Each structure stands twice: as structure tokens, then as C-alpha cells.
Amino acid sequence: MHDTESQLVSKGPCGDCGSSDACATYDDGHTYCFSCETHTKGDTTVSQTVELTTDGELGRITQQWQKASPKAMPERSLQSGPVSKYNVLVTDTHHYYPYFAEDQADPVAFKVRNIKDKTFRVVGQLKDAGLFGQHRYGAGRQDKIVIVEGECDAIAAAALLNQDTPVVSLKGGAAATGRDIKASYDFLDGFKEIVLCMDADDAGKAGIEKAAEIFAGKLRIVKLNPQ
């Protein structure tokens, strides 16, 4: 349940526990709430809808992204410098987090976050992309990289580290730790040490176990208290 092969499509309110943004929906239609841990089985409806509707929207967002000027995220206390380093498009109503495939100059997907209700959805083909922020760093041998759960976590951590240490985030949050790390194995294997910063909740613990199976020899774990 925590390490699904399906792809995250959106995240929003949970009808069971009332959380405003903890329920994730995946492209096979199944859902999982990271607050109350309610899991529902899915079908192919969500996947079919995404395939039919995202191509044109991806092009429109990419054009807007290409012309955008750096902006801060005041509601997250993030200044424009760190935000621009990750090429995030910020508008008055949404954040657009770009995801890149290897050797691609333009994003193959965006995670779109609604600032007002804190929900987000995916536009494009996230399965074809690397980790968030991976495009910023080369494939050469380096000392250390930090992996966090979310995009804003990556921006904040990079700012705290004065952008001296590479920081990336998982594509699908803690539930996708194993899958996302496996998909970017060649990139991550170029670092001597991998620091994994996870929330100390059930999803985070399960993610740590998956990561340890893959990179036990070079992995260092930092557990964070869940928000």
C-alpha cells in the first residue's frame, strides 16, 4: 500500500478524517490518506482522464513558465532566490513545480498546487521525470545529497544549506520512496552519502525501510516529527 507502482495524480481533502490535504489519488484510481491511513481501491478512470486532458495544458503552463520572473512564496517563508533555483513558477493562486526528464530542457510534468485550499494535481507525464530538483545537479561523483518528501521541503532545505549541498525531493511523497529511488538509482549512486529526511509517521517509516534495502551502505536517516 505504501510503495505503489501507480503514479500520484492529485492530493486533497479526505472524506473519512476531514484532513484538508492528506488524501492522495493515484492514476489507477486508488486513494490513500496519509492522516487516517484509509485506503480505497481504484480503477482506470483517473488514468484515462489524465491522458486525455493534460497535453494542451502542459504546453500552456510551459509557455507561462518560460516567461516567468522569479517570485517568493511568502506563505511558506521562501524567498525568490531559492525558489528560482528550482525553476518554480509562482502566481497569485498557484505554484507550479517543474519535473524534468534526462536531457530535456523543458519540463515533462508539473505538480500544480492551489495556494488557497492546499490541494495539488499533476499535469503531464510525471512517470517520465526524475526527482524534483534532479535536473539542477550533474551526474558526476559528489559527496552528499539530501532527499526530502516534498518540493517546498527541498527548497527550504537548500536555502538552509546555503545551496552548497544538493537537495531533491521524492515525486510521490513517502509512499513512493522505494519506487522513486529505484527510478533514479543511477543518479543517486553518484553520491558517496545519501541523507534521507522523512516524517516520523507510518508512511515515512515504510519509506525508510524501502530506501534502506536499496542504499543501505551509503544511506543516513533523519526522522522528522510529522506536521
mmCIF file of C-alpha atoms in Angstrom:
data_model
loop_
_atom_site.group_PDB
_atom_site.id
_atom_site.type_symbol
_atom_site.label_atom_id
_atom_site.label_comp_id
_atom_site.label_asym_id
_atom_site.label_seq_id
_atom_site.Cartn_x
_atom_site.Cartn_y
_atom_site.Cartn_z
ATOM 1 C CA MET A 1 0.000 0.000 0.000
ATOM 2 C CA HIS A 2 2.834 2.392 0.789
ATOM 3 C CA ASP A 3 5.027 1.547 -2.233
ATOM 4 C CA THR A 4 2.666 1.520 -5.161
ATOM 5 C CA GLU A 5 3.695 1.272 -8.816
ATOM 6 C CA SER A 6 0.947 3.731 -9.756
ATOM 7 C CA GLN A 7 1.633 7.449 -10.175
ATOM 8 C CA LEU A 8 0.379 10.275 -7.978
ATOM 9 C CA VAL A 9 -2.229 12.437 -9.718
ATOM 10 C CA SER A 10 -3.564 14.759 -7.026
ATOM 11 C CA LYS A 11 -3.735 15.346 -3.297
ATOM 12 C CA GLY A 12 -6.656 16.877 -1.421
ATOM 13 C CA PRO A 13 -9.332 16.538 1.289
ATOM 14 C CA CYS A 14 -10.140 13.230 2.980
ATOM 15 C CA GLY A 15 -13.821 12.384 3.383
ATOM 16 C CA ASP A 16 -13.089 9.989 6.242
ATOM 17 C CA CYS A 17 -10.983 12.019 8.676
ATOM 18 C CA GLY A 18 -11.628 15.556 7.408
ATOM 19 C CA SER A 19 -7.990 16.384 6.602
ATOM 20 C CA SER A 20 -7.749 19.216 4.086
ATOM 21 C CA ASP A 21 -4.811 17.879 2.054
ATOM 22 C CA ALA A 22 -3.706 14.407 3.198
ATOM 23 C CA CYS A 23 -5.640 12.195 0.754
ATOM 24 C CA ALA A 24 -3.635 11.198 -2.341
ATOM 25 C CA THR A 25 -5.247 9.965 -5.566
ATOM 26 C CA TYR A 26 -3.222 7.812 -7.979
ATOM 27 C CA ASP A 27 -3.524 7.190 -11.704
ATOM 28 C CA ASP A 28 -5.206 3.797 -11.260
ATOM 29 C CA GLY A 29 -7.938 5.499 -9.225
ATOM 30 C CA HIS A 30 -6.953 4.239 -5.771
ATOM 31 C CA THR A 31 -6.604 6.671 -2.871
ATOM 32 C CA TYR A 32 -4.611 6.700 0.340
ATOM 33 C CA CYS A 33 -4.908 9.147 3.232
ATOM 34 C CA PHE A 34 -1.630 9.887 4.986
ATOM 35 C CA SER A 35 -3.527 11.152 8.031
ATOM 36 C CA CYS A 36 -6.028 8.398 8.849
ATOM 37 C CA GLU A 37 -4.438 5.730 6.568
ATOM 38 C CA THR A 38 -7.721 4.956 4.809
ATOM 39 C CA HIS A 39 -7.122 3.117 1.521
ATOM 40 C CA THR A 40 -9.640 2.691 -1.286
ATOM 41 C CA LYS A 41 -9.254 0.522 -4.365
ATOM 42 C CA GLY A 42 -9.335 2.134 -7.780
ATOM 43 C CA ASP A 43 -9.888 1.539 -11.470
ATOM 44 C CA THR A 44 -8.560 3.135 -14.663
ATOM 45 C CA THR A 45 -10.885 6.158 -14.733
ATOM 46 C CA VAL A 46 -8.420 8.686 -13.353
ATOM 47 C CA SER A 47 -5.627 7.484 -15.625
ATOM 48 C CA GLN A 48 -7.805 7.798 -18.725
ATOM 49 C CA THR A 49 -8.878 11.331 -17.758
ATOM 50 C CA VAL A 50 -5.296 12.469 -17.253
ATOM 51 C CA GLU A 51 -4.144 11.054 -20.591
ATOM 52 C CA LEU A 52 -6.912 12.892 -22.437
ATOM 53 C CA THR A 53 -6.660 16.308 -20.795
ATOM 54 C CA THR A 54 -3.073 17.175 -19.885
ATOM 55 C CA ASP A 55 -1.210 17.602 -23.200
ATOM 56 C CA GLY A 56 -2.641 21.009 -24.092
ATOM 57 C CA GLU A 57 -2.482 22.237 -20.526
ATOM 58 C CA LEU A 58 1.145 21.151 -20.216
ATOM 59 C CA GLY A 59 2.039 23.268 -23.242
ATOM 60 C CA ARG A 60 0.189 26.291 -21.872
ATOM 61 C CA ILE A 61 1.840 26.051 -18.463
ATOM 62 C CA THR A 62 5.260 25.524 -20.047
ATOM 63 C CA GLN A 63 4.892 28.729 -22.066
ATOM 64 C CA GLN A 64 3.932 30.628 -18.931
ATOM 65 C CA TRP A 65 6.842 29.014 -17.069
ATOM 66 C CA GLN A 66 9.333 30.034 -19.764
ATOM 67 C CA LYS A 67 8.328 33.713 -19.494
ATOM 68 C CA ALA A 68 8.017 33.910 -15.708
ATOM 69 C CA SER A 69 10.140 36.085 -13.432
ATOM 70 C CA PRO A 70 11.400 34.862 -10.025
ATOM 71 C CA LYS A 71 8.891 35.264 -7.195
ATOM 72 C CA ALA A 72 8.898 34.442 -3.496
ATOM 73 C CA MET A 73 6.485 32.181 -1.618
ATOM 74 C CA PRO A 74 5.640 34.378 1.380
ATOM 75 C CA GLU A 75 3.108 31.905 2.784
ATOM 76 C CA ARG A 76 5.968 29.371 3.022
ATOM 77 C CA SER A 77 8.583 31.973 4.088
ATOM 78 C CA LEU A 78 10.652 31.159 0.984
ATOM 79 C CA GLN A 79 12.452 33.984 -0.804
ATOM 80 C CA SER A 80 12.626 34.316 -4.583
ATOM 81 C CA GLY A 81 16.281 33.218 -4.817
ATOM 82 C CA PRO A 82 15.856 29.638 -3.560
ATOM 83 C CA VAL A 83 12.506 29.315 -5.366
ATOM 84 C CA SER A 84 14.031 30.371 -8.690
ATOM 85 C CA LYS A 85 16.901 27.900 -8.296
ATOM 86 C CA TYR A 86 14.315 25.135 -8.607
ATOM 87 C CA ASN A 87 12.593 26.927 -11.518
ATOM 88 C CA VAL A 88 9.225 27.043 -9.745
ATOM 89 C CA LEU A 89 6.528 29.167 -11.373
ATOM 90 C CA VAL A 90 4.651 31.180 -8.735
ATOM 91 C CA THR A 91 1.390 33.023 -9.422
ATOM 92 C CA ASP A 92 -1.112 34.681 -7.098
ATOM 93 C CA THR A 93 -3.168 31.498 -6.925
ATOM 94 C CA HIS A 94 -0.889 28.536 -7.708
ATOM 95 C CA HIS A 95 2.619 27.086 -7.506
ATOM 96 C CA TYR A 96 3.886 25.094 -10.496
ATOM 97 C CA TYR A 97 6.699 22.683 -9.615
ATOM 98 C CA PRO A 98 8.533 21.542 -12.774
ATOM 99 C CA TYR A 99 9.739 17.989 -13.329
ATOM 100 C CA PHE A 100 12.295 17.123 -15.997
ATOM 101 C CA ALA A 101 13.327 14.005 -17.873
ATOM 102 C CA GLU A 102 17.009 13.399 -18.519
ATOM 103 C CA ASP A 103 18.485 15.707 -21.184
ATOM 104 C CA GLN A 104 15.185 17.610 -21.566
ATOM 105 C CA ALA A 105 15.276 21.415 -21.381
ATOM 106 C CA ASP A 106 11.532 21.794 -20.815
ATOM 107 C CA PRO A 107 9.514 20.067 -18.094
ATOM 108 C CA VAL A 108 7.676 16.858 -18.914
ATOM 109 C CA ALA A 109 5.297 17.449 -15.989
ATOM 110 C CA PHE A 110 4.260 19.969 -13.354
ATOM 111 C CA LYS A 111 2.789 19.494 -9.941
ATOM 112 C CA VAL A 112 0.229 22.281 -9.579
ATOM 113 C CA ARG A 113 -0.535 23.409 -6.034
ATOM 114 C CA ASN A 114 -3.572 25.536 -5.229
ATOM 115 C CA ILE A 115 -2.406 28.050 -2.621
ATOM 116 C CA LYS A 116 -5.866 28.639 -1.156
ATOM 117 C CA ASP A 117 -7.015 25.089 -0.448
ATOM 118 C CA LYS A 118 -3.552 23.416 -0.425
ATOM 119 C CA THR A 119 -4.589 20.731 -2.908
ATOM 120 C CA PHE A 120 -2.444 19.753 -5.858
ATOM 121 C CA ARG A 121 -2.628 17.785 -9.068
ATOM 122 C CA VAL A 122 -0.231 16.574 -11.761
ATOM 123 C CA VAL A 123 -0.147 17.887 -15.324
ATOM 124 C CA GLY A 124 1.963 15.901 -17.792
ATOM 125 C CA GLN A 125 3.835 12.612 -17.502
ATOM 126 C CA LEU A 126 5.393 12.515 -14.050
ATOM 127 C CA LYS A 127 6.486 8.904 -14.546
ATOM 128 C CA ASP A 128 8.990 10.071 -17.188
ATOM 129 C CA ALA A 129 10.680 12.568 -14.850
ATOM 130 C CA GLY A 130 13.474 12.355 -12.329
ATOM 131 C CA LEU A 131 13.268 13.519 -8.729
ATOM 132 C CA PHE A 132 12.253 17.119 -8.087
ATOM 133 C CA GLY A 133 15.388 19.231 -8.463
ATOM 134 C CA GLN A 134 17.424 16.438 -10.045
ATOM 135 C CA HIS A 135 17.949 18.494 -13.211
ATOM 136 C CA ARG A 136 19.995 21.022 -11.193
ATOM 137 C CA TYR A 137 22.810 18.595 -10.477
ATOM 138 C CA GLY A 138 25.194 16.771 -12.767
ATOM 139 C CA ALA A 139 25.822 13.050 -12.868
ATOM 140 C CA GLY A 140 29.452 13.292 -11.706
ATOM 141 C CA ARG A 141 30.719 11.865 -8.427
ATOM 142 C CA GLN A 142 29.774 14.096 -5.497
ATOM 143 C CA ASP A 143 29.994 13.831 -1.716
ATOM 144 C CA LYS A 144 26.433 14.103 -0.403
ATOM 145 C CA ILE A 145 22.817 14.581 -1.427
ATOM 146 C CA VAL A 146 19.743 15.191 0.727
ATOM 147 C CA ILE A 147 16.359 13.661 -0.192
ATOM 148 C CA VAL A 148 13.175 15.078 1.375
ATOM 149 C CA GLU A 149 9.485 14.263 0.972
ATOM 150 C CA GLY A 150 8.122 17.368 -0.778
ATOM 151 C CA GLU A 151 9.035 20.169 -3.157
ATOM 152 C CA CYS A 152 8.832 23.022 -0.636
ATOM 153 C CA ASP A 153 10.880 20.933 1.767
ATOM 154 C CA ALA A 154 13.609 20.730 -0.883
ATOM 155 C CA ILE A 155 13.617 24.485 -1.494
ATOM 156 C CA ALA A 156 13.703 25.240 2.232
ATOM 157 C CA ALA A 157 16.473 22.723 2.921
ATOM 158 C CA ALA A 158 18.576 24.059 0.058
ATOM 159 C CA ALA A 159 18.195 27.583 1.457
ATOM 160 C CA LEU A 160 19.224 26.434 4.943
ATOM 161 C CA LEU A 161 22.270 24.690 3.500
ATOM 162 C CA ASN A 162 23.175 27.835 1.509
ATOM 163 C CA GLN A 163 22.637 25.756 -1.639
ATOM 164 C CA ASP A 164 26.034 24.139 -1.113
ATOM 165 C CA THR A 165 24.574 20.630 -0.792
ATOM 166 C CA PRO A 166 22.349 19.066 -3.482
ATOM 167 C CA VAL A 167 18.759 18.666 -2.282
ATOM 168 C CA VAL A 168 15.973 16.846 -4.145
ATOM 169 C CA SER A 169 12.516 15.588 -3.228
ATOM 170 C CA LEU A 170 10.564 12.442 -3.968
ATOM 171 C CA LYS A 171 7.982 12.589 -6.748
ATOM 172 C CA GLY A 172 5.190 10.828 -4.878
ATOM 173 C CA GLY A 173 5.962 11.578 -1.250
ATOM 174 C CA ALA A 174 6.868 8.988 1.378
ATOM 175 C CA ALA A 175 4.546 6.362 -0.125
ATOM 176 C CA ALA A 176 6.648 6.280 -3.294
ATOM 177 C CA THR A 177 10.103 6.224 -1.669
ATOM 178 C CA GLY A 178 11.149 2.830 -2.969
ATOM 179 C CA ARG A 179 9.855 3.364 -6.490
ATOM 180 C CA ASP A 180 11.251 6.882 -6.863
ATOM 181 C CA ILE A 181 14.697 5.961 -5.548
ATOM 182 C CA LYS A 182 14.887 2.908 -7.797
ATOM 183 C CA ALA A 183 13.935 5.002 -10.827
ATOM 184 C CA SER A 184 16.752 7.488 -10.065
ATOM 185 C CA TYR A 185 19.276 4.878 -8.930
ATOM 186 C CA ASP A 186 21.959 5.815 -11.459
ATOM 187 C CA PHE A 187 21.772 9.477 -10.467
ATOM 188 C CA LEU A 188 21.806 8.811 -6.716
ATOM 189 C CA ASP A 189 24.583 6.232 -6.979
ATOM 190 C CA GLY A 190 26.889 9.084 -7.998
ATOM 191 C CA PHE A 191 26.916 10.359 -4.403
ATOM 192 C CA LYS A 192 29.054 8.985 -1.582
ATOM 193 C CA GLU A 193 26.359 9.628 1.032
ATOM 194 C CA ILE A 194 22.565 9.878 0.770
ATOM 195 C CA VAL A 195 20.744 11.676 3.590
ATOM 196 C CA LEU A 196 17.043 10.777 3.703
ATOM 197 C CA CYS A 197 14.861 13.203 5.716
ATOM 198 C CA MET A 198 11.435 11.714 6.409
ATOM 199 C CA ASP A 199 8.477 12.434 8.682
ATOM 200 C CA ALA A 200 8.349 10.026 11.627
ATOM 201 C CA ASP A 201 4.907 8.711 10.657
ATOM 202 C CA ASP A 202 3.913 5.310 9.264
ATOM 203 C CA ALA A 203 4.445 6.353 5.650
ATOM 204 C CA GLY A 204 7.861 7.771 6.486
ATOM 205 C CA LYS A 205 8.906 4.632 8.358
ATOM 206 C CA ALA A 206 7.830 2.425 5.453
ATOM 207 C CA GLY A 207 9.757 4.676 3.058
ATOM 208 C CA ILE A 208 12.893 4.378 5.177
ATOM 209 C CA GLU A 209 12.681 0.581 5.026
ATOM 210 C CA LYS A 210 12.419 0.648 1.229
ATOM 211 C CA ALA A 211 15.331 3.076 0.888
ATOM 212 C CA ALA A 212 17.494 1.021 3.242
ATOM 213 C CA GLU A 213 17.014 -2.034 1.034
ATOM 214 C CA ILE A 214 18.413 -0.126 -1.925
ATOM 215 C CA PHE A 215 21.163 2.083 -0.483
ATOM 216 C CA ALA A 216 21.907 0.619 2.965
ATOM 217 C CA GLY A 217 25.669 1.119 2.620
ATOM 218 C CA LYS A 218 25.563 4.852 2.000
ATOM 219 C CA LEU A 219 22.204 5.889 3.490
ATOM 220 C CA ARG A 220 21.847 8.118 6.552
ATOM 221 C CA ILE A 221 18.357 8.597 8.024
ATOM 222 C CA VAL A 222 16.991 11.784 9.588
ATOM 223 C CA LYS A 223 13.484 11.412 11.063
ATOM 224 C CA LEU A 224 11.294 14.497 11.366
ATOM 225 C CA ASN A 225 8.203 14.921 13.511
ATOM 226 C CA PRO A 226 5.047 14.841 11.341
ATOM 227 C CA GLN A 227 3.335 18.198 10.900
#
